[in-house]
Amino acid sequence: MRVEIWSDIACPWCYIGKARFEKGLADFAHRDQVEVVHRSFELDPGRAKGDTAPVVDMLALKYGRSREEAQAMEEHVASNARSEGLGYRTEGRDHGNTFDIHRLLHLAKARGRQDALLDLAYRANFAEERSVFDAEVLVELAVEAGLDADEARAVLTDEDAYADDVRTDEREAAELGANGVPFFVLDRRYGISGGQPAELFTQALEQAWQGRTLTPVAVDGADAPTCDTDGSCEVPQH
Amino acid sequence: MRVEIWSDIACPWCYIGKARFEKGLADFAHRDQVEVVHRSFELDPGRAKGDTAPVVDMLALKYGRSREEAQAMEEHVASNARSEGLGYRTEGRDHGNTFDIHRLLHLAKARGRQDALLDLAYRANFAEERSVFDAEVLVELAVEAGLDADEARAVLTDEDAYADDVRTDEREAAELGANGVPFFVLDRRYGISGGQPAELFTQALEQAWQGRTLTPVAVDGADAPTCDTDGSCEVPQH
């Protein structure tokens, strides 16, 4: 079974939801047969690269609240994070454009290091407040995830590198009806929106597991030669 | 959309079916949104490693035919291959256990080079008759596919490396009802057995594309916080 998770590094509920999903997965009997794939979703794709702002200021501006009220919103999210055992600092974090991080996550995917980089990037952003909008921090994270520094730097410098992969993920999210993240898709059959409790993920995995059936594609009189485990290769007769 | 293809390097209809699928895919409008994944399937898992035999002798023995009749069966398959533009030599090819090749294909998957290695291994086996049952040939193919020679050799030497990945693929094939290969699965919804004509693959891709809908997982009163593209992160009220 395969689970795709659309998320953004800038999204605290994605950070929390990933931890909750992983707890739910750990309680799923067939967890060894589950493949998890990260998909790109930008919360603020229109923001210019390099245009960063402190998260609390951004929240206050967006919601028309005082800085203290915005700070309280962050504290509420932080308490949810901490109850999952995640570090969460509520001061000093920046908001910005995450396109480059998603491109780097696609390089990591191609090298089999995507989940490692994703965890490191979340931790940097939320717990350590190393700026994920700083290219040199991203290179450091890539190296910590086991990627080659020069290769990571080359991807960050070439703004076309893996750009199509990010956009394809985002188009698929839209086609699947996702307006927000995290968004979890199980075997392209079941959709789960939001940073749900761990138990719900376990239940959803069980539901999807039971529902696995394939529809044979209708074939009218076409040759369909196969090789079978008895060693024979069927040869159509003409 | 995602297509998984269960196949074995030792299976001529997998070699031919891959070419036909790729032609079918080339005619599919949304081909840029299709991800193709190779899955492992051994035709002869019970055969001991190192126990190889000429394919024509194996066919004659299995079907109780003369060597000439077995040769004619190979010629029939060869004509199918050639009509797809594929090289196919009908002499000198060996049959054997393909477990190590599948383990190496999983290394290649982790390094983003799986399709390249698969094509090279098919060509070596069917067109060039380089023995894919020879570990040094496999290392050469791995290097041609862009993998590191030492890493490939280490995987081949350690018989546990990627062994679970091969077995997981094979268990999934059985669960999905595949008794033979090639076996194509579209978004875990549609199954196609055999080296079908290219047009059938195009039709099946179109059918699967139209049928893409997600079932929302039922949520009763649970908090489901998300961050949305308007920039807001919904905070559940307690």
PDB file of N, CA, C and O in Angstrom, chain A residues 1-2 11 13 33 35 43 62-63 76 110-112 171-172 175 180-181 188-191 194-196 212 215 217 223-225 227-228 230 232-235, chain B residues 1-2 11 13 33 35 62-63 76 110-112 171-172 175 180-181 188-191 194-196 212 215 217 223-225 227-230 232-235:
ATOM      1  N   MET A   1       0.847  -1.191   0.000  1.00  0.00           N
ATOM      2  CA  MET A   1       0.000   0.000   0.000  1.00  0.00           C
ATOM      3  C   MET A   1       0.888   1.248   0.000  1.00  0.00           C
ATOM      4  O   MET A   1       2.022   1.203   0.465  1.00  0.00           O
ATOM      5  N   ARG A   2       0.344   2.299  -0.527  1.00  0.00           N
ATOM      6  CA  ARG A   2       1.142   3.500  -0.673  1.00  0.00           C
ATOM      7  C   ARG A   2       0.379   4.693  -0.127  1.00  0.00           C
ATOM      8  O   ARG A   2      -0.803   4.886  -0.444  1.00  0.00           O
ATOM      9  N   CYS A  11       4.082  24.637   7.220  1.00  0.00           N
ATOM     10  CA  CYS A  11       2.759  24.322   7.786  1.00  0.00           C
ATOM     11  C   CYS A  11       2.918  23.541   9.083  1.00  0.00           C
ATOM     12  O   CYS A  11       3.325  22.384   9.083  1.00  0.00           O
ATOM     13  N   TRP A  13       0.702  22.228  11.046  1.00  0.00           N
ATOM     14  CA  TRP A  13      -0.150  21.032  11.151  1.00  0.00           C
ATOM     15  C   TRP A  13       0.388  19.890  10.311  1.00  0.00           C
ATOM     16  O   TRP A  13       0.051  18.718  10.549  1.00  0.00           O
ATOM     17  N   GLN A  33       4.340  -3.065   4.761  1.00  0.00           N
ATOM     18  CA  GLN A  33       3.965  -3.049   3.357  1.00  0.00           C
ATOM     19  C   GLN A  33       3.418  -1.685   2.940  1.00  0.00           C
ATOM     20  O   GLN A  33       2.715  -1.570   1.944  1.00  0.00           O
ATOM     21  N   GLU A  35       4.331   2.105   1.789  1.00  0.00           N
ATOM     22  CA  GLU A  35       5.342   3.027   1.271  1.00  0.00           C
ATOM     23  C   GLU A  35       4.803   4.442   1.432  1.00  0.00           C
ATOM     24  O   GLU A  35       3.654   4.699   1.078  1.00  0.00           O
ATOM     25  N   LEU A  43       2.161  26.664   0.578  1.00  0.00           N
ATOM     26  CA  LEU A  43       1.090  27.453   1.203  1.00  0.00           C
ATOM     27  C   LEU A  43       1.032  28.862   0.645  1.00  0.00           C
ATOM     28  O   LEU A  43      -0.018  29.476   0.599  1.00  0.00           O
ATOM     29  N   LYS A  62      -2.389  39.145   8.988  1.00  0.00           N
ATOM     30  CA  LYS A  62      -3.400  38.384   8.252  1.00  0.00           C
ATOM     31  C   LYS A  62      -4.737  38.373   8.975  1.00  0.00           C
ATOM     32  O   LYS A  62      -5.796  38.528   8.377  1.00  0.00           O
ATOM     33  N   TYR A  63      -4.720  38.189  10.296  1.00  0.00           N
ATOM     34  CA  TYR A  63      -5.968  38.035  11.045  1.00  0.00           C
ATOM     35  C   TYR A  63      -6.427  39.343  11.690  1.00  0.00           C
ATOM     36  O   TYR A  63      -7.439  39.360  12.383  1.00  0.00           O
ATOM     37  N   HIS A  76      -0.775  27.945  21.046  1.00  0.00           N
ATOM     38  CA  HIS A  76      -1.739  26.847  20.952  1.00  0.00           C
ATOM     39  C   HIS A  76      -1.195  25.736  20.052  1.00  0.00           C
ATOM     40  O   HIS A  76      -1.261  24.543  20.384  1.00  0.00           O
ATOM     41  N   ALA A 110      14.876  11.415  -5.302  1.00  0.00           N
ATOM     42  CA  ALA A 110      15.620  10.690  -6.339  1.00  0.00           C
ATOM     43  C   ALA A 110      16.814   9.945  -5.756  1.00  0.00           C
ATOM     44  O   ALA A 110      17.290   8.972  -6.335  1.00  0.00           O
ATOM     45  N   ARG A 111      17.287  10.393  -4.609  1.00  0.00           N
ATOM     46  CA  ARG A 111      18.448   9.751  -3.974  1.00  0.00           C
ATOM     47  C   ARG A 111      18.036   8.873  -2.781  1.00  0.00           C
ATOM     48  O   ARG A 111      18.891   8.440  -2.012  1.00  0.00           O
ATOM     49  N   GLY A 112      16.735   8.679  -2.615  1.00  0.00           N
ATOM     50  CA  GLY A 112      16.271   7.811  -1.528  1.00  0.00           C
ATOM     51  C   GLY A 112      16.419   8.421  -0.138  1.00  0.00           C
ATOM     52  O   GLY A 112      16.444   7.708   0.868  1.00  0.00           O
ATOM     53  N   ARG A 171      -0.349  20.263  -9.013  1.00  0.00           N
ATOM     54  CA  ARG A 171      -1.493  20.076  -9.905  1.00  0.00           C
ATOM     55  C   ARG A 171      -2.286  18.845  -9.474  1.00  0.00           C
ATOM     56  O   ARG A 171      -3.524  18.866  -9.460  1.00  0.00           O
ATOM     57  N   GLU A 172      -1.581  17.799  -9.093  1.00  0.00           N
ATOM     58  CA  GLU A 172      -2.285  16.587  -8.642  1.00  0.00           C
ATOM     59  C   GLU A 172      -3.075  16.847  -7.368  1.00  0.00           C
ATOM     60  O   GLU A 172      -4.185  16.330  -7.209  1.00  0.00           O
ATOM     61  N   GLU A 175      -6.215  18.444  -8.421  1.00  0.00           N
ATOM     62  CA  GLU A 175      -7.102  17.489  -9.094  1.00  0.00           C
ATOM     63  C   GLU A 175      -7.751  16.534  -8.089  1.00  0.00           C
ATOM     64  O   GLU A 175      -8.864  16.052  -8.315  1.00  0.00           O
ATOM     65  N   GLY A 180      -6.030  22.323   1.269  1.00  0.00           N
ATOM     66  CA  GLY A 180      -5.142  22.595   2.389  1.00  0.00           C
ATOM     67  C   GLY A 180      -4.302  21.379   2.688  1.00  0.00           C
ATOM     68  O   GLY A 180      -4.507  20.312   2.104  1.00  0.00           O
ATOM     69  N   VAL A 181      -3.343  21.577   3.565  1.00  0.00           N
ATOM     70  CA  VAL A 181      -2.452  20.486   3.942  1.00  0.00           C
ATOM     71  C   VAL A 181      -2.334  20.426   5.454  1.00  0.00           C
ATOM     72  O   VAL A 181      -2.586  21.430   6.120  1.00  0.00           O
ATOM     73  N   ARG A 188      -4.442   6.031  -3.669  1.00  0.00           N
ATOM     74  CA  ARG A 188      -5.253   6.844  -4.582  1.00  0.00           C
ATOM     75  C   ARG A 188      -6.748   6.534  -4.487  1.00  0.00           C
ATOM     76  O   ARG A 188      -7.516   6.783  -5.420  1.00  0.00           O
ATOM     77  N   ARG A 189      -7.151   5.970  -3.345  1.00  0.00           N
ATOM     78  CA  ARG A 189      -8.560   5.626  -3.135  1.00  0.00           C
ATOM     79  C   ARG A 189      -9.189   6.475  -2.053  1.00  0.00           C
ATOM     80  O   ARG A 189     -10.321   6.892  -2.150  1.00  0.00           O
ATOM     81  N   TYR A 190      -8.438   6.685  -0.951  1.00  0.00           N
ATOM     82  CA  TYR A 190      -8.992   7.349   0.217  1.00  0.00           C
ATOM     83  C   TYR A 190      -8.230   8.637   0.495  1.00  0.00           C
ATOM     84  O   TYR A 190      -6.997   8.660   0.407  1.00  0.00           O
ATOM     85  N   GLY A 191      -8.954   9.680   0.842  1.00  0.00           N
ATOM     86  CA  GLY A 191      -8.335  10.949   1.159  1.00  0.00           C
ATOM     87  C   GLY A 191      -8.598  11.339   2.605  1.00  0.00           C
ATOM     88  O   GLY A 191      -9.708  11.153   3.108  1.00  0.00           O
ATOM     89  N   GLY A 194      -6.000  16.947   6.989  1.00  0.00           N
ATOM     90  CA  GLY A 194      -5.695  17.499   8.312  1.00  0.00           C
ATOM     91  C   GLY A 194      -4.838  16.620   9.196  1.00  0.00           C
ATOM     92  O   GLY A 194      -4.649  15.437   8.952  1.00  0.00           O
ATOM     93  N   GLY A 195      -4.308  17.269  10.232  1.00  0.00           N
ATOM     94  CA  GLY A 195      -3.438  16.590  11.196  1.00  0.00           C
ATOM     95  C   GLY A 195      -4.257  15.820  12.211  1.00  0.00           C
ATOM     96  O   GLY A 195      -4.311  16.158  13.391  1.00  0.00           O
ATOM     97  N   GLN A 196      -4.880  14.753  11.756  1.00  0.00           N
ATOM     98  CA  GLN A 196      -5.818  13.948  12.547  1.00  0.00           C
ATOM     99  C   GLN A 196      -5.119  13.222  13.695  1.00  0.00           C
ATOM    100  O   GLN A 196      -3.903  13.043  13.668  1.00  0.00           O
ATOM    101  N   ARG A 212      -8.687  -3.176  -0.878  1.00  0.00           N
ATOM    102  CA  ARG A 212      -7.807  -3.340  -2.032  1.00  0.00           C
ATOM    103  C   ARG A 212      -8.337  -4.389  -3.008  1.00  0.00           C
ATOM    104  O   ARG A 212      -8.250  -5.576  -2.759  1.00  0.00           O
ATOM    105  N   THR A 215      -9.700  -3.747 -10.612  1.00  0.00           N
ATOM    106  CA  THR A 215     -10.632  -3.970 -11.702  1.00  0.00           C
ATOM    107  C   THR A 215      -9.820  -4.414 -12.919  1.00  0.00           C
ATOM    108  O   THR A 215      -8.937  -3.678 -13.364  1.00  0.00           O
ATOM    109  N   VAL A 217      -8.836  -4.674 -16.609  1.00  0.00           N
ATOM    110  CA  VAL A 217      -9.163  -3.881 -17.787  1.00  0.00           C
ATOM    111  C   VAL A 217      -9.748  -4.818 -18.841  1.00  0.00           C
ATOM    112  O   VAL A 217      -9.203  -5.889 -19.095  1.00  0.00           O
ATOM    113  N   ASP A 223      -4.437 -10.522 -27.850  1.00  0.00           N
ATOM    114  CA  ASP A 223      -3.418 -11.414 -27.309  1.00  0.00           C
ATOM    115  C   ASP A 223      -2.904 -10.812 -26.015  1.00  0.00           C
ATOM    116  O   ASP A 223      -2.717  -9.609 -25.924  1.00  0.00           O
ATOM    117  N   ALA A 224      -2.703 -11.642 -25.024  1.00  0.00           N
ATOM    118  CA  ALA A 224      -2.181 -11.144 -23.760  1.00  0.00           C
ATOM    119  C   ALA A 224      -1.146 -12.120 -23.233  1.00  0.00           C
ATOM    120  O   ALA A 224      -1.349 -12.748 -22.207  1.00  0.00           O
ATOM    121  N   PRO A 225      -0.036 -12.271 -23.945  1.00  0.00           N
ATOM    122  CA  PRO A 225       0.933 -13.272 -23.529  1.00  0.00           C
ATOM    123  C   PRO A 225       1.606 -12.915 -22.210  1.00  0.00           C
ATOM    124  O   PRO A 225       1.989 -11.769 -21.986  1.00  0.00           O
ATOM    125  N   CYS A 227       4.311 -14.706 -18.969  1.00  0.00           N
ATOM    126  CA  CYS A 227       5.126 -15.810 -18.483  1.00  0.00           C
ATOM    127  C   CYS A 227       4.654 -16.104 -17.070  1.00  0.00           C
ATOM    128  O   CYS A 227       4.468 -15.182 -16.272  1.00  0.00           O
ATOM    129  N   ASP A 228       4.434 -17.388 -16.778  1.00  0.00           N
ATOM    130  CA  ASP A 228       3.873 -17.757 -15.489  1.00  0.00           C
ATOM    131  C   ASP A 228       4.906 -18.416 -14.596  1.00  0.00           C
ATOM    132  O   ASP A 228       5.968 -18.816 -15.045  1.00  0.00           O
ATOM    133  N   ASP A 230       4.905 -21.208 -13.405  1.00  0.00           N
ATOM    134  CA  ASP A 230       5.254 -22.590 -13.744  1.00  0.00           C
ATOM    135  C   ASP A 230       6.377 -22.623 -14.780  1.00  0.00           C
ATOM    136  O   ASP A 230       6.786 -23.685 -15.232  1.00  0.00           O
ATOM    137  N   SER A 232       6.321 -21.385 -17.813  1.00  0.00           N
ATOM    138  CA  SER A 232       5.913 -21.326 -19.212  1.00  0.00           C
ATOM    139  C   SER A 232       5.687 -19.891 -19.656  1.00  0.00           C
ATOM    140  O   SER A 232       5.264 -19.037 -18.886  1.00  0.00           O
ATOM    141  N   CYS A 233       6.007 -19.616 -20.905  1.00  0.00           N
ATOM    142  CA  CYS A 233       5.658 -18.344 -21.522  1.00  0.00           C
ATOM    143  C   CYS A 233       4.639 -18.645 -22.594  1.00  0.00           C
ATOM    144  O   CYS A 233       4.960 -19.266 -23.613  1.00  0.00           O
ATOM    145  N   GLU A 234       3.406 -18.224 -22.309  1.00  0.00           N
ATOM    146  CA  GLU A 234       2.303 -18.454 -23.237  1.00  0.00           C
ATOM    147  C   GLU A 234       2.612 -17.777 -24.576  1.00  0.00           C
ATOM    148  O   GLU A 234       3.015 -16.616 -24.598  1.00  0.00           O
ATOM    149  N   VAL A 235       2.420 -18.503 -25.653  1.00  0.00           N
ATOM    150  CA  VAL A 235       2.654 -17.936 -26.981  1.00  0.00           C
ATOM    151  C   VAL A 235       1.330 -17.943 -27.739  1.00  0.00           C
ATOM    152  O   VAL A 235       0.762 -19.009 -27.952  1.00  0.00           O
TER     153      VAL A 235
ATOM    154  N   MET B   1      -0.784  10.057 -11.772  1.00  0.00           N
ATOM    155  CA  MET B   1      -1.149   8.639 -11.816  1.00  0.00           C
ATOM    156  C   MET B   1       0.119   7.793 -11.733  1.00  0.00           C
ATOM    157  O   MET B   1       1.203   8.228 -12.101  1.00  0.00           O
ATOM    158  N   ARG B   2      -0.058   6.592 -11.234  1.00  0.00           N
ATOM    159  CA  ARG B   2       1.094   5.750 -11.017  1.00  0.00           C
ATOM    160  C   ARG B   2       0.842   4.360 -11.588  1.00  0.00           C
ATOM    161  O   ARG B   2      -0.214   3.783 -11.351  1.00  0.00           O
ATOM    162  N   CYS B  11      11.795 -12.901 -18.472  1.00  0.00           N
ATOM    163  CA  CYS B  11      10.491 -13.065 -19.126  1.00  0.00           C
ATOM    164  C   CYS B  11      10.446 -12.267 -20.425  1.00  0.00           C
ATOM    165  O   CYS B  11      10.428 -11.035 -20.407  1.00  0.00           O
ATOM    166  N   TRP B  13       8.055 -11.789 -22.533  1.00  0.00           N
ATOM    167  CA  TRP B  13       6.855 -10.950 -22.721  1.00  0.00           C
ATOM    168  C   TRP B  13       6.883  -9.705 -21.841  1.00  0.00           C
ATOM    169  O   TRP B  13       6.179  -8.726 -22.105  1.00  0.00           O
ATOM    170  N   GLN B  33       2.176  13.096 -16.300  1.00  0.00           N
ATOM    171  CA  GLN B  33       1.731  12.917 -14.913  1.00  0.00           C
ATOM    172  C   GLN B  33       1.664  11.448 -14.521  1.00  0.00           C
ATOM    173  O   GLN B  33       0.987  11.089 -13.563  1.00  0.00           O
ATOM    174  N   GLU B  35       3.775   8.201 -13.264  1.00  0.00           N
ATOM    175  CA  GLU B  35       5.004   7.687 -12.673  1.00  0.00           C
ATOM    176  C   GLU B  35       5.001   6.173 -12.854  1.00  0.00           C
ATOM    177  O   GLU B  35       4.004   5.525 -12.587  1.00  0.00           O
ATOM    178  N   LYS B  62      10.964 -28.727 -20.572  1.00  0.00           N
ATOM    179  CA  LYS B  62       9.698 -28.398 -19.916  1.00  0.00           C
ATOM    180  C   LYS B  62       8.493 -28.869 -20.724  1.00  0.00           C
ATOM    181  O   LYS B  62       7.522 -29.394 -20.191  1.00  0.00           O
ATOM    182  N   TYR B  63       8.532 -28.631 -22.045  1.00  0.00           N
ATOM    183  CA  TYR B  63       7.367 -28.926 -22.884  1.00  0.00           C
ATOM    184  C   TYR B  63       7.450 -30.300 -23.542  1.00  0.00           C
ATOM    185  O   TYR B  63       6.562 -30.664 -24.307  1.00  0.00           O
ATOM    186  N   HIS B  76       9.385 -17.463 -32.579  1.00  0.00           N
ATOM    187  CA  HIS B  76       8.090 -16.775 -32.562  1.00  0.00           C
ATOM    188  C   HIS B  76       8.138 -15.556 -31.625  1.00  0.00           C
ATOM    189  O   HIS B  76       7.674 -14.463 -31.982  1.00  0.00           O
ATOM    190  N   ALA B 110      16.387   3.063  -5.359  1.00  0.00           N
ATOM    191  CA  ALA B 110      16.752   3.983  -4.279  1.00  0.00           C
ATOM    192  C   ALA B 110      17.645   5.108  -4.790  1.00  0.00           C
ATOM    193  O   ALA B 110      17.700   6.176  -4.185  1.00  0.00           O
ATOM    194  N   ARG B 111      18.330   4.876  -5.897  1.00  0.00           N
ATOM    195  CA  ARG B 111      19.229   5.889  -6.464  1.00  0.00           C
ATOM    196  C   ARG B 111      18.623   6.578  -7.689  1.00  0.00           C
ATOM    197  O   ARG B 111      19.325   7.289  -8.415  1.00  0.00           O
ATOM    198  N   GLY B 112      17.351   6.323  -7.941  1.00  0.00           N
ATOM    199  CA  GLY B 112      16.682   6.982  -9.065  1.00  0.00           C
ATOM    200  C   GLY B 112      17.136   6.481 -10.427  1.00  0.00           C
ATOM    201  O   GLY B 112      16.962   7.170 -11.435  1.00  0.00           O
ATOM    202  N   ARG B 171       4.987 -10.619  -2.631  1.00  0.00           N
ATOM    203  CA  ARG B 171       3.791 -10.845  -1.813  1.00  0.00           C
ATOM    204  C   ARG B 171       2.650  -9.967  -2.318  1.00  0.00           C
ATOM    205  O   ARG B 171       1.505 -10.403  -2.412  1.00  0.00           O
ATOM    206  N   GLU B 172       2.974  -8.720  -2.654  1.00  0.00           N
ATOM    207  CA  GLU B 172       1.926  -7.828  -3.165  1.00  0.00           C
ATOM    208  C   GLU B 172       1.357  -8.328  -4.484  1.00  0.00           C
ATOM    209  O   GLU B 172       0.151  -8.231  -4.730  1.00  0.00           O
ATOM    210  N   GLU B 175      -1.088 -10.932  -3.642  1.00  0.00           N
ATOM    211  CA  GLU B 175      -2.299 -10.360  -3.050  1.00  0.00           C
ATOM    212  C   GLU B 175      -3.177  -9.677  -4.097  1.00  0.00           C
ATOM    213  O   GLU B 175      -4.391  -9.620  -3.962  1.00  0.00           O
ATOM    214  N   GLY B 180       1.108 -14.376 -13.277  1.00  0.00           N
ATOM    215  CA  GLY B 180       2.101 -14.301 -14.335  1.00  0.00           C
ATOM    216  C   GLY B 180       2.500 -12.859 -14.563  1.00  0.00           C
ATOM    217  O   GLY B 180       1.897 -11.944 -13.997  1.00  0.00           O
ATOM    218  N   VAL B 181       3.509 -12.693 -15.366  1.00  0.00           N
ATOM    219  CA  VAL B 181       4.002 -11.357 -15.687  1.00  0.00           C
ATOM    220  C   VAL B 181       4.204 -11.228 -17.196  1.00  0.00           C
ATOM    221  O   VAL B 181       4.347 -12.254 -17.868  1.00  0.00           O
ATOM    222  N   ARG B 188      -3.439   1.375  -8.397  1.00  0.00           N
ATOM    223  CA  ARG B 188      -3.982   0.318  -7.529  1.00  0.00           C
ATOM    224  C   ARG B 188      -5.487   0.105  -7.729  1.00  0.00           C
ATOM    225  O   ARG B 188      -6.174  -0.432  -6.860  1.00  0.00           O
ATOM    226  N   ARG B 189      -5.957   0.489  -8.907  1.00  0.00           N
ATOM    227  CA  ARG B 189      -7.372   0.321  -9.215  1.00  0.00           C
ATOM    228  C   ARG B 189      -7.585  -0.680 -10.339  1.00  0.00           C
ATOM    229  O   ARG B 189      -8.506  -1.480 -10.299  1.00  0.00           O
ATOM    230  N   TYR B 190      -6.751  -0.584 -11.375  1.00  0.00           N
ATOM    231  CA  TYR B 190      -6.946  -1.389 -12.568  1.00  0.00           C
ATOM    232  C   TYR B 190      -5.763  -2.318 -12.778  1.00  0.00           C
ATOM    233  O   TYR B 190      -4.613  -1.904 -12.613  1.00  0.00           O
ATOM    234  N   GLY B 191      -6.059  -3.553 -13.159  1.00  0.00           N
ATOM    235  CA  GLY B 191      -5.008  -4.525 -13.427  1.00  0.00           C
ATOM    236  C   GLY B 191      -5.017  -4.944 -14.889  1.00  0.00           C
ATOM    237  O   GLY B 191      -6.083  -5.145 -15.481  1.00  0.00           O
ATOM    238  N   GLY B 194      -0.333  -9.236 -19.020  1.00  0.00           N
ATOM    239  CA  GLY B 194       0.241  -9.620 -20.315  1.00  0.00           C
ATOM    240  C   GLY B 194       0.795  -8.488 -21.144  1.00  0.00           C
ATOM    241  O   GLY B 194       0.545  -7.313 -20.899  1.00  0.00           O
ATOM    242  N   GLY B 195       1.584  -8.888 -22.134  1.00  0.00           N
ATOM    243  CA  GLY B 195       2.226  -7.926 -23.040  1.00  0.00           C
ATOM    244  C   GLY B 195       1.257  -7.479 -24.114  1.00  0.00           C
ATOM    245  O   GLY B 195       1.420  -7.797 -25.293  1.00  0.00           O
ATOM    246  N   GLN B 196       0.288  -6.722 -23.703  1.00  0.00           N
ATOM    247  CA  GLN B 196      -0.813  -6.280 -24.561  1.00  0.00           C
ATOM    248  C   GLN B 196      -0.344  -5.322 -25.660  1.00  0.00           C
ATOM    249  O   GLN B 196       0.714  -4.729 -25.558  1.00  0.00           O
ATOM    250  N   ARG B 212     -10.457   8.575 -11.592  1.00  0.00           N
ATOM    251  CA  ARG B 212      -9.775   9.008 -10.378  1.00  0.00           C
ATOM    252  C   ARG B 212     -10.700   9.801  -9.453  1.00  0.00           C
ATOM    253  O   ARG B 212     -11.031  10.947  -9.733  1.00  0.00           O
ATOM    254  N   THR B 215     -12.269   8.628  -1.961  1.00  0.00           N
ATOM    255  CA  THR B 215     -13.287   8.496  -0.933  1.00  0.00           C
ATOM    256  C   THR B 215     -12.763   9.173   0.324  1.00  0.00           C
ATOM    257  O   THR B 215     -11.715   8.778   0.841  1.00  0.00           O
ATOM    258  N   VAL B 217     -12.184   9.730   4.069  1.00  0.00           N
ATOM    259  CA  VAL B 217     -12.294   8.854   5.233  1.00  0.00           C
ATOM    260  C   VAL B 217     -13.236   9.524   6.235  1.00  0.00           C
ATOM    261  O   VAL B 217     -13.096  10.700   6.535  1.00  0.00           O
ATOM    262  N   ASP B 223     -10.917  16.628  15.499  1.00  0.00           N
ATOM    263  CA  ASP B 223     -10.234  17.826  15.013  1.00  0.00           C
ATOM    264  C   ASP B 223      -9.448  17.461  13.762  1.00  0.00           C
ATOM    265  O   ASP B 223      -8.839  16.403  13.706  1.00  0.00           O
ATOM    266  N   ALA B 224      -9.469  18.320  12.783  1.00  0.00           N
ATOM    267  CA  ALA B 224      -8.727  18.044  11.561  1.00  0.00           C
ATOM    268  C   ALA B 224      -8.051  19.316  11.087  1.00  0.00           C
ATOM    269  O   ALA B 224      -8.385  19.857  10.041  1.00  0.00           O
ATOM    270  N   PRO B 225      -7.127  19.840  11.876  1.00  0.00           N
ATOM    271  CA  PRO B 225      -6.542  21.118  11.512  1.00  0.00           C
ATOM    272  C   PRO B 225      -5.688  21.031  10.252  1.00  0.00           C
ATOM    273  O   PRO B 225      -4.920  20.094  10.078  1.00  0.00           O
ATOM    274  N   CYS B 227      -3.568  23.703   7.173  1.00  0.00           N
ATOM    275  CA  CYS B 227      -3.156  25.027   6.725  1.00  0.00           C
ATOM    276  C   CYS B 227      -3.604  25.158   5.283  1.00  0.00           C
ATOM    277  O   CYS B 227      -3.390  24.244   4.482  1.00  0.00           O
ATOM    278  N   ASP B 228      -4.223  26.278   4.938  1.00  0.00           N
ATOM    279  CA  ASP B 228      -4.785  26.438   3.607  1.00  0.00           C
ATOM    280  C   ASP B 228      -3.983  27.425   2.781  1.00  0.00           C
ATOM    281  O   ASP B 228      -3.153  28.169   3.299  1.00  0.00           O
ATOM    282  N   THR B 229      -4.280  27.399   1.481  1.00  0.00           N
ATOM    283  CA  THR B 229      -3.526  28.254   0.569  1.00  0.00           C
ATOM    284  C   THR B 229      -3.815  29.735   0.781  1.00  0.00           C
ATOM    285  O   THR B 229      -3.101  30.576   0.258  1.00  0.00           O
ATOM    286  N   ASP B 230      -4.855  30.050   1.540  1.00  0.00           N
ATOM    287  CA  ASP B 230      -5.051  31.467   1.869  1.00  0.00           C
ATOM    288  C   ASP B 230      -4.086  31.884   2.987  1.00  0.00           C
ATOM    289  O   ASP B 230      -4.125  33.025   3.449  1.00  0.00           O
ATOM    290  N   SER B 232      -3.947  30.663   6.026  1.00  0.00           N
ATOM    291  CA  SER B 232      -4.403  30.453   7.397  1.00  0.00           C
ATOM    292  C   SER B 232      -4.140  29.027   7.846  1.00  0.00           C
ATOM    293  O   SER B 232      -4.191  28.098   7.061  1.00  0.00           O
ATOM    294  N   CYS B 233      -3.838  28.881   9.125  1.00  0.00           N
ATOM    295  CA  CYS B 233      -3.750  27.565   9.744  1.00  0.00           C
ATOM    296  C   CYS B 233      -4.887  27.477  10.740  1.00  0.00           C
ATOM    297  O   CYS B 233      -4.884  28.150  11.768  1.00  0.00           O
ATOM    298  N   GLU B 234      -5.862  26.662  10.383  1.00  0.00           N
ATOM    299  CA  GLU B 234      -7.046  26.494  11.212  1.00  0.00           C
ATOM    300  C   GLU B 234      -6.633  25.951  12.583  1.00  0.00           C
ATOM    301  O   GLU B 234      -5.878  25.003  12.670  1.00  0.00           O
ATOM    302  N   VAL B 235      -7.137  26.550  13.619  1.00  0.00           N
ATOM    303  CA  VAL B 235      -6.821  26.088  14.969  1.00  0.00           C
ATOM    304  C   VAL B 235      -8.116  25.624  15.619  1.00  0.00           C
ATOM    305  O   VAL B 235      -9.045  26.420  15.791  1.00  0.00           O
TER     306      VAL B 235
END
